[in-house]
Tab-separated table of C-alpha atoms in Angstrom:
chain	number	residue	atom	x	y	z
A	1	MET	CA	46.044	82.449	38.361
A	2	LEU	CA	47.945	79.847	40.683
A	3	ASP	CA	45.938	80.850	43.761
A	4	ARG	CA	42.718	80.366	41.864
A	5	LEU	CA	43.920	76.850	40.737
A	6	LEU	CA	44.818	75.628	44.228
A	7	ALA	CA	41.291	77.073	45.792
A	8	SER	CA	39.271	74.974	42.988
A	9	HIS	CA	37.586	72.058	44.801
A	10	PRO	CA	39.536	69.176	43.695
A	11	CYS	CA	42.945	70.758	44.031
A	12	ALA	CA	42.480	72.012	47.566
A	13	VAL	CA	41.601	68.374	48.775
A	14	LEU	CA	44.675	66.704	47.050
A	15	SER	CA	46.964	69.800	48.357
A	16	GLY	CA	45.155	68.917	51.843
A	17	TRP	CA	46.086	64.988	51.590
A	18	ALA	CA	49.539	66.194	50.310
A	19	VAL	CA	50.069	68.239	53.524
A	20	ALA	CA	48.781	65.552	55.658
A	21	VAL	CA	51.061	62.869	54.270
A	22	PHE	CA	54.125	65.247	54.609
A	23	GLY	CA	52.575	65.458	58.472
A	24	ALA	CA	52.652	61.777	58.972
A	25	VAL	CA	55.835	61.349	57.645
A	26	VAL	CA	57.540	64.293	59.807
A	27	TRP	CA	55.713	62.750	62.882
A	28	SER	CA	56.732	59.562	62.470
A	29	GLY	CA	60.335	60.269	61.645
A	30	ALA	CA	60.258	62.742	64.933
A	31	GLY	CA	58.994	59.532	67.212
A	32	GLY	CA	55.929	61.365	67.817
A	33	PRO	CA	52.915	59.278	69.055
A	34	LEU	CA	49.808	58.033	66.708
A	35	PRO	CA	51.899	59.737	63.608
A	36	TRP	CA	48.794	59.203	61.086
A	37	LEU	CA	46.466	60.945	63.447
A	38	LEU	CA	48.473	63.567	65.234
A	39	GLY	CA	50.753	64.572	62.373
A	40	PRO	CA	48.200	65.169	59.549
A	41	MET	CA	46.357	67.128	62.270
A	42	VAL	CA	48.702	69.381	63.355
A	43	ALA	CA	50.054	70.012	59.464
A	44	TYR	CA	46.651	70.557	58.147
A	45	GLY	CA	45.884	72.902	60.931
A	46	LEU	CA	49.272	74.905	60.719
A	47	ALA	CA	48.719	74.973	56.876
A	48	ARG	CA	44.925	76.474	57.278
A	49	GLY	CA	46.222	78.954	59.682
A	50	LEU	CA	49.243	79.753	57.178
A	51	GLY	CA	46.478	80.765	54.953
A	52	LEU	CA	46.664	77.850	52.326
A	53	PRO	CA	43.745	77.325	50.360
A	54	LEU	CA	42.795	73.774	51.723
A	55	ARG	CA	39.681	71.921	51.726
A	56	GLU	CA	38.335	68.552	53.498
A	57	TRP	CA	36.942	65.777	51.277
A	58	GLY	CA	33.148	65.884	52.148
A	59	TRP	CA	33.192	62.234	52.584
A	60	GLY	CA	37.144	61.523	54.430
A	61	ARG	CA	35.702	61.596	57.826
A	62	ALA	CA	32.770	59.058	56.878
A	63	LEU	CA	35.176	56.616	55.366
A	64	GLY	CA	37.604	57.061	57.726
A	65	GLN	CA	35.386	56.125	60.783
A	66	CYS	CA	33.830	53.530	58.714
A	67	VAL	CA	37.334	51.818	58.054
A	68	ILE	CA	38.397	52.236	61.649
A	69	GLY	CA	35.068	51.083	63.038
A	70	VAL	CA	35.276	47.674	60.734
A	71	GLY	CA	38.930	47.173	62.274
A	72	LEU	CA	38.203	47.921	65.736
A	73	GLY	CA	35.194	45.611	65.449
A	74	THR	CA	37.355	42.834	64.928
A	75	ARG	CA	38.725	42.571	68.462
A	76	PHE	CA	35.185	41.764	69.890
A	77	THR	CA	35.886	37.958	70.368
A	78	PRO	CA	33.385	35.557	71.975
A	79	GLU	CA	35.618	35.893	74.865
A	80	VAL	CA	35.877	39.539	75.369
A	81	VAL	CA	32.158	39.999	74.644
A	82	ALA	CA	31.366	37.633	77.537
A	83	GLY	CA	34.044	39.453	79.642
A	84	LEU	CA	32.448	42.899	78.881
A	85	ALA	CA	28.990	41.063	79.603
A	86	GLU	CA	29.966	40.257	83.342
A	87	ARG	CA	31.062	43.739	83.452
A	88	TRP	CA	28.478	46.015	82.382
A	89	PRO	CA	27.499	47.527	85.401
A	90	TRP	CA	30.970	48.768	85.810
A	91	LEU	CA	31.245	49.728	82.642
A	92	LEU	CA	27.968	51.718	82.691
A	93	SER	CA	29.411	53.391	86.197
A	94	LEU	CA	32.392	54.360	84.300
A	95	ALA	CA	30.014	56.068	81.698
A	96	VAL	CA	28.519	58.358	84.379
A	97	LEU	CA	31.538	59.188	85.900
A	98	ALA	CA	32.784	60.390	82.365
A	99	LEU	CA	30.240	63.112	82.628
A	100	LEU	CA	31.131	64.184	85.866
A	101	PRO	CA	33.191	67.331	84.307
A	102	ALA	CA	30.561	68.580	82.483
A	103	PRO	CA	28.838	70.928	85.311
A	104	LEU	CA	32.434	72.333	85.663
A	105	GLY	CA	32.449	73.344	82.165
A	106	MET	CA	29.288	74.824	82.250
A	107	TRP	CA	30.048	76.883	84.876
A	108	ALA	CA	33.085	77.986	83.060
A	109	TYR	CA	31.421	78.747	79.738
A	110	ARG	CA	29.012	80.680	81.227
A	111	ARG	CA	30.996	82.942	83.549
A	112	TRP	CA	34.041	83.367	81.337
A	113	GLY	CA	32.603	82.604	77.503
A	114	GLY	CA	29.529	84.687	77.384
A	115	LEU	CA	27.271	81.769	76.774
A	116	ASP	CA	23.743	81.624	78.060
A	117	ARG	CA	22.756	78.430	80.215
A	118	ILE	CA	21.783	76.418	77.454
A	119	GLY	CA	24.790	77.083	75.264
A	120	SER	CA	27.034	76.313	77.988
A	121	TRP	CA	25.575	73.154	78.787
A	122	LEU	CA	25.573	72.280	74.984
A	123	CYS	CA	29.391	73.163	75.025
A	124	ALA	CA	30.439	71.471	77.868
A	125	LEU	CA	28.747	67.862	77.577
A	126	PRO	CA	30.946	65.345	75.761
A	127	GLY	CA	28.948	64.448	72.905
A	128	GLY	CA	29.504	64.729	69.007
A	129	ALA	CA	30.181	68.135	67.600
A	130	SER	CA	27.493	67.703	64.950
A	131	GLU	CA	24.886	66.319	67.474
A	132	MET	CA	25.254	69.046	70.033
A	133	ALA	CA	25.242	71.789	66.965
A	134	VAL	CA	22.195	70.141	65.433
A	135	LEU	CA	20.701	70.607	69.863
A	136	ALA	CA	21.623	74.055	69.758
A	137	GLU	CA	19.536	74.814	66.745
A	138	ARG	CA	16.482	73.108	67.577
A	139	HIS	CA	16.718	74.983	70.987
A	140	GLY	CA	17.174	78.290	69.459
A	141	VAL	CA	21.052	78.695	70.304
A	142	PRO	CA	23.722	79.910	67.771
A	143	ALA	CA	24.920	76.653	66.941
A	144	ALA	CA	28.874	78.198	65.999
A	145	PRO	CA	30.139	78.581	69.435
A	146	VAL	CA	28.809	74.752	70.130
A	147	ALA	CA	30.165	73.539	67.004
A	148	LEU	CA	33.864	75.232	67.655
A	149	THR	CA	34.287	74.382	71.305
A	150	GLN	CA	33.066	70.532	70.604
A	151	GLY	CA	35.836	70.502	67.902
A	152	LEU	CA	38.068	71.696	70.097
A	153	ARG	CA	37.507	69.597	72.573
A	154	VAL	CA	38.250	66.439	70.672
A	155	ALA	CA	41.058	68.471	69.122
A	156	LEU	CA	42.567	68.778	72.327
A	157	VAL	CA	42.287	65.771	74.075
A	158	VAL	CA	44.075	63.829	70.842
A	159	SER	CA	46.948	66.264	71.241
A	160	LEU	CA	47.203	66.030	75.025
A	161	VAL	CA	46.598	62.497	75.938
A	162	PRO	CA	48.928	60.756	73.742
A	163	TRP	CA	51.677	62.787	75.058
A	164	SER	CA	50.764	62.644	78.584
A	165	LEU	CA	51.275	58.510	78.385
A	166	LEU	CA	54.585	58.306	77.101
A	167	TRP	CA	55.719	60.806	80.360
A	168	LEU	CA	54.055	58.210	82.838
A	169	PRO	CA	56.210	56.552	85.285
A	170	GLY	CA	56.721	52.957	85.996
A	171	GLU	CA	53.219	50.783	86.517
A	172	LEU	CA	51.043	53.198	84.805
A	173	ALA	CA	53.216	53.544	81.507
A	174	PRO	CA	51.794	52.053	78.490
A	175	VAL	CA	52.772	48.929	77.546
A	176	GLY	CA	52.402	49.078	73.729
A	177	ALA	CA	54.549	50.897	71.459
A	178	LEU	CA	52.958	54.641	71.480
A	179	ARG	CA	55.755	55.681	69.335
A	180	SER	CA	55.368	53.595	66.202
A	181	ALA	CA	52.490	53.183	63.900
A	182	PRO	CA	49.998	50.328	64.583
A	183	GLY	CA	51.313	46.786	63.040
A	184	GLY	CA	49.213	45.239	60.474
A	185	THR	CA	47.971	41.808	59.348
A	186	VAL	CA	49.066	39.986	55.614
A	187	LEU	CA	45.846	39.311	54.353
A	188	ALA	CA	45.057	36.197	52.491
A	189	TRP	CA	43.124	36.736	49.619
A	190	GLN	CA	40.220	35.374	50.497
A	191	ALA	CA	40.177	37.597	54.169
A	192	GLY	CA	40.800	40.178	52.085
A	193	LEU	CA	37.818	39.774	49.667
A	194	PHE	CA	35.466	38.806	52.679
A	195	THR	CA	36.815	41.660	54.714
A	196	LEU	CA	36.168	44.032	51.457
A	197	ALA	CA	32.794	42.680	50.710
A	198	TRP	CA	31.806	42.968	54.525
A	199	ALA	CA	32.627	46.952	54.598
A	200	VAL	CA	30.769	47.577	51.275
A	201	LEU	CA	27.702	45.653	52.483
A	202	ILE	CA	27.678	47.571	56.328
A	203	ALA	CA	27.994	50.827	54.088
A	204	VAL	CA	24.838	50.733	52.498
A	205	PRO	CA	22.508	50.878	55.796
A	206	THR	CA	25.054	53.224	57.329
A	207	ALA	CA	24.636	55.805	54.435
A	208	ALA	CA	20.727	55.536	54.663
A	209	LEU	CA	20.950	55.864	58.459
A	210	HIS	CA	23.482	58.903	58.108
A	211	ARG	CA	20.698	60.283	55.418
A	212	ARG	CA	18.090	60.467	58.581
A	213	ARG	CA	20.628	62.257	60.879
A	214	TRP	CA	21.447	59.123	63.123
A	215	PRO	CA	24.602	60.465	65.452
A	216	ASN	CA	27.923	58.954	64.725
A	217	VAL	CA	26.436	56.200	62.879
A	218	TRP	CA	29.609	55.754	60.097
A	219	MET	CA	31.647	54.937	63.378
A	220	MET	CA	28.882	53.043	65.625
A	221	LEU	CA	27.123	50.802	63.320
A	222	PRO	CA	30.207	49.281	61.517
A	223	LEU	CA	31.981	48.762	64.771
A	224	LEU	CA	28.552	47.144	66.152
A	225	ALA	CA	27.701	45.102	63.441
A	226	THR	CA	31.348	43.849	62.985
A	227	ALA	CA	31.435	43.072	66.933
A	228	VAL	CA	28.647	41.037	66.531
A	229	LEU	CA	29.933	39.161	63.452
A	230	MET	CA	33.089	38.238	65.220
A	231	SER	CA	30.958	37.079	68.028
A	232	LEU	CA	29.034	34.514	66.271
A	233	LEU	CA	31.762	33.854	63.251
A	234	PRO	CA	33.525	31.227	65.470
A	235	ALA	CA	30.090	29.141	66.107
A	236	TRP	CA	29.432	29.426	62.159
A	237	THR	CA	32.431	28.251	60.742
A	238	ALA	CA	32.884	25.502	63.629
A	239	HIS	CA	31.777	22.532	61.676
A	240	ARG	CA	32.414	24.398	58.164
A	241	PRO	CA	35.768	25.483	57.441
A	242	LEU	CA	34.878	28.205	55.034
A	243	GLY	CA	37.865	30.001	55.809
A	244	LEU	CA	36.416	33.149	56.212
A	245	ALA	CA	37.904	35.935	58.509
A	246	LEU	CA	37.681	39.618	59.182
A	247	THR	CA	41.076	41.636	59.137
A	248	VAL	CA	42.068	45.096	57.984
A	249	PRO	CA	45.210	45.648	56.465
A	250	ALA	CA	47.707	48.123	58.353
A	251	ALA	CA	47.586	50.605	55.332
A	252	ALA	CA	44.104	50.973	55.262
A	253	LEU	CA	43.911	51.981	58.823
A	254	ASP	CA	46.701	54.644	58.212
A	255	VAL	CA	44.358	56.274	55.412
A	256	ALA	CA	41.681	56.072	57.878
A	257	GLN	CA	43.679	57.834	60.253
A	258	LEU	CA	45.122	59.997	58.119
A	259	LEU	CA	41.510	61.370	57.005
A	260	LEU	CA	40.206	61.727	60.489
A	261	GLY	CA	43.355	64.183	61.505
A	262	ILE	CA	42.510	66.200	58.665
A	263	THR	CA	38.965	66.542	60.016
A	264	LEU	CA	40.393	67.528	63.410
A	265	GLY	CA	43.127	69.919	61.756
A	266	SER	CA	40.473	71.758	60.292
A	267	LYS	CA	39.021	72.759	63.884
A	268	LEU	CA	42.822	73.665	64.976
A	269	ASP	CA	43.403	76.413	62.590
A	270	ALA	CA	43.948	80.447	63.364
A	271	GLN	CA	40.373	81.354	62.108
A	272	ALA	CA	38.878	79.811	65.090
A	273	TRP	CA	41.422	81.969	67.650
A	274	ARG	CA	40.784	84.970	65.657
A	275	GLN	CA	36.945	84.995	65.616
A	276	ALA	CA	36.671	83.598	68.937
A	277	PRO	CA	39.592	83.636	71.412
A	278	ARG	CA	38.036	84.028	74.658
A	279	LEU	CA	35.915	81.323	74.335
A	280	THR	CA	38.628	78.989	72.419
A	281	ALA	CA	40.872	79.673	75.556
A	282	VAL	CA	38.149	78.749	77.927
A	283	ALA	CA	37.483	75.422	75.985
A	284	THR	CA	41.274	74.839	76.200
A	285	GLY	CA	40.798	75.614	80.236
A	286	VAL	CA	37.887	73.388	80.740
A	287	VAL	CA	39.812	70.670	78.568
A	288	LEU	CA	42.810	70.780	80.791
A	289	THR	CA	40.703	70.423	83.774
A	290	SER	CA	38.729	67.677	82.176
A	291	VAL	CA	41.707	65.451	81.296
A	292	ALA	CA	43.268	66.044	84.782
A	293	LEU	CA	39.794	65.050	86.704
A	294	CYS	CA	39.885	61.992	84.144
A	295	GLY	CA	43.106	61.000	85.183
A	296	LEU	CA	42.158	61.191	89.122
A	297	VAL	CA	38.834	59.657	88.671
A	298	ALA	CA	40.592	56.660	86.648
A	299	TRP	CA	43.181	56.349	89.441
A	300	CYS	CA	40.309	55.850	91.941
A	301	ALA	CA	38.392	53.445	89.611
A	302	ALA	CA	41.559	51.558	89.136
A	303	ALA	CA	41.623	51.125	93.039
A	304	ILE	CA	37.876	50.121	93.516
A	305	LEU	CA	36.727	48.412	90.383
A	306	PRO	CA	37.547	44.765	89.683
A	307	PRO	CA	41.078	44.180	87.835
A	308	GLY	CA	41.221	43.712	84.690
A	309	PRO	CA	43.742	44.296	81.867
A	310	ALA	CA	46.111	47.725	82.318
A	311	PRO	CA	43.701	48.933	84.538
A	312	TRP	CA	44.464	52.640	85.343
A	313	LEU	CA	45.394	53.375	81.549
A	314	THR	CA	42.178	51.690	80.355
A	315	HIS	CA	39.737	53.475	82.699
A	316	TYR	CA	41.511	56.773	82.047
A	317	LEU	CA	41.097	56.621	78.133
A	318	ALA	CA	37.545	55.247	78.782
A	319	LEU	CA	36.721	58.254	80.592
A	320	ALA	CA	38.604	61.059	78.455
A	321	PRO	CA	36.684	63.565	76.785
A	322	GLY	CA	37.731	62.857	73.716
A	323	GLY	CA	36.103	61.435	69.971
A	324	MET	CA	35.169	57.105	70.481
A	325	ALA	CA	37.318	56.789	67.152
A	326	GLU	CA	40.447	58.852	68.422
A	327	MET	CA	40.501	57.048	71.922
A	328	ALA	CA	39.675	53.531	70.427
A	329	LEU	CA	42.850	53.914	68.174
A	330	LEU	CA	45.074	55.211	71.150
A	331	ALA	CA	43.810	52.044	73.178
A	332	ARG	CA	44.333	49.681	70.300
A	333	GLN	CA	47.996	51.128	70.260
A	334	SER	CA	48.855	51.912	74.030
A	335	GLY	CA	48.153	48.300	75.438
A	336	ALA	CA	44.712	49.090	77.150
A	337	PHE	CA	41.693	46.961	77.007
A	338	LEU	CA	40.147	48.454	73.872
A	339	PRO	CA	36.729	46.514	73.970
A	340	GLU	CA	36.281	48.653	77.386
A	341	VAL	CA	37.379	51.767	76.108
A	342	ILE	CA	34.868	51.553	73.334
A	343	ALA	CA	31.672	49.961	75.407
A	344	THR	CA	32.380	52.866	77.994
A	345	HIS	CA	32.484	55.725	75.027
A	346	VAL	CA	29.247	54.151	73.354
A	347	LEU	CA	27.455	54.256	76.729
A	348	ARG	CA	28.440	57.988	77.417
A	349	LEU	CA	27.131	59.193	73.727
A	350	MET	CA	24.046	57.237	74.446
A	351	LEU	CA	23.662	58.866	77.748
A	352	VAL	CA	24.021	62.414	76.682
A	353	LEU	CA	21.783	62.259	73.605
A	354	ALA	CA	19.274	60.662	76.058
A	355	LEU	CA	19.489	63.110	78.840
A	356	ALA	CA	20.707	66.280	76.854
A	357	PRO	CA	16.831	67.284	75.509
A	358	GLY	CA	15.560	66.910	79.103
A	359	LEU	CA	18.185	68.781	80.615
A	360	LEU	CA	18.009	71.680	78.666
A	361	ARG	CA	14.568	71.839	78.998
A	362	GLY	CA	14.732	72.006	82.643
A	363	VAL	CA	17.480	74.427	82.271
A	364	ALA	CA	15.260	76.852	79.953
A	365	SER	CA	12.277	76.701	82.216
A	366	ARG	CA	14.622	77.967	85.206
A	367	SER	CA	15.887	80.429	83.233
A	368	PRO	CA	13.065	83.508	82.761
A	369	SER	CA	15.347	85.078	79.583
A	370	ALA	CA	15.550	81.969	77.882
A	371	PRO	CA	12.584	80.241	75.515
A	372	LEU	CA	11.239	77.336	76.660
A	373	PRO	CA	12.582	74.698	73.834
A	374	PRO	CA	10.083	72.821	71.936
A	375	ALA	CA	9.443	69.289	73.219
A	376	THR	CA	9.865	67.661	69.819
A	377	PRO	CA	11.952	69.046	66.958
A	378	PRO	CA	10.117	70.686	64.498
């Protein structure tokens, strides 16, 4: 009777939240990095692996991404936007460099993962898990291995990169306090109401675009819309002291990170290892190699590109093959130049989504055993 009650949808979701909060508190007490993201991820994954009937809230990931998108968009002041406009060729170059580990990953998935050429490319490209799974279905490739490897990629990168930053020597070490939760802002009631109204307003078109299957829209649209508003707001209010300001409280960001941690933890449970142990082992090796290559490329980029704030750290997080929301949170807390990290990840995702269909058709045309995918989705 108790097992049946816990397995019901509301109880399973609430139990998952309780496990996630417990993981965040323990992780924070142990001094771990990003406690409200990594703590829930590890605790939720372990609980699922032990067989607890936990379920993820369907709108949890979307809500978390929307809050984080608004919070990160507040960093795009007019001065920051002007600086990014001057550096756009270098940002595009970094986005292209972020794709360099993909051919190596494709080779590894094909040789040791038992996948065909199209499936190997879809597992290796650093796009979103849902977007790559949709491409797999459109091209007649099983979507389960693609979703598994893409989810593991993000979860493993989020697990590895913060710890690697804690052990950096001297000048490469983050200037922020990775071991503490992000600081917050005490909200005046006008700023709080304005931020809440803006979040609700931007959620309406975001939900509409989500129904049309736009990629990563719950992160991208709130972030870009808030960035545009922040870059224009000073000019609008220069001669009209309306007292408008966008500020997201620390508690809201903590809850958003917790919801994302639950999503990532659902990809790290023992079920994935039991279903496809060889593929998950290959994915782990690919992620480790990609992270090491990104660190090396970031070091070269820091020496070649025009200097900026925390150059190696910024380039490293911009090149890391993790999710945009997770890498942006890490950049926010570690002292990296957040707008450059976000801009590079946005460009990388756009490149992957633009180039992937043509790449897959080219791969299929050279492979007699693979059917030629359709030019347009059915």
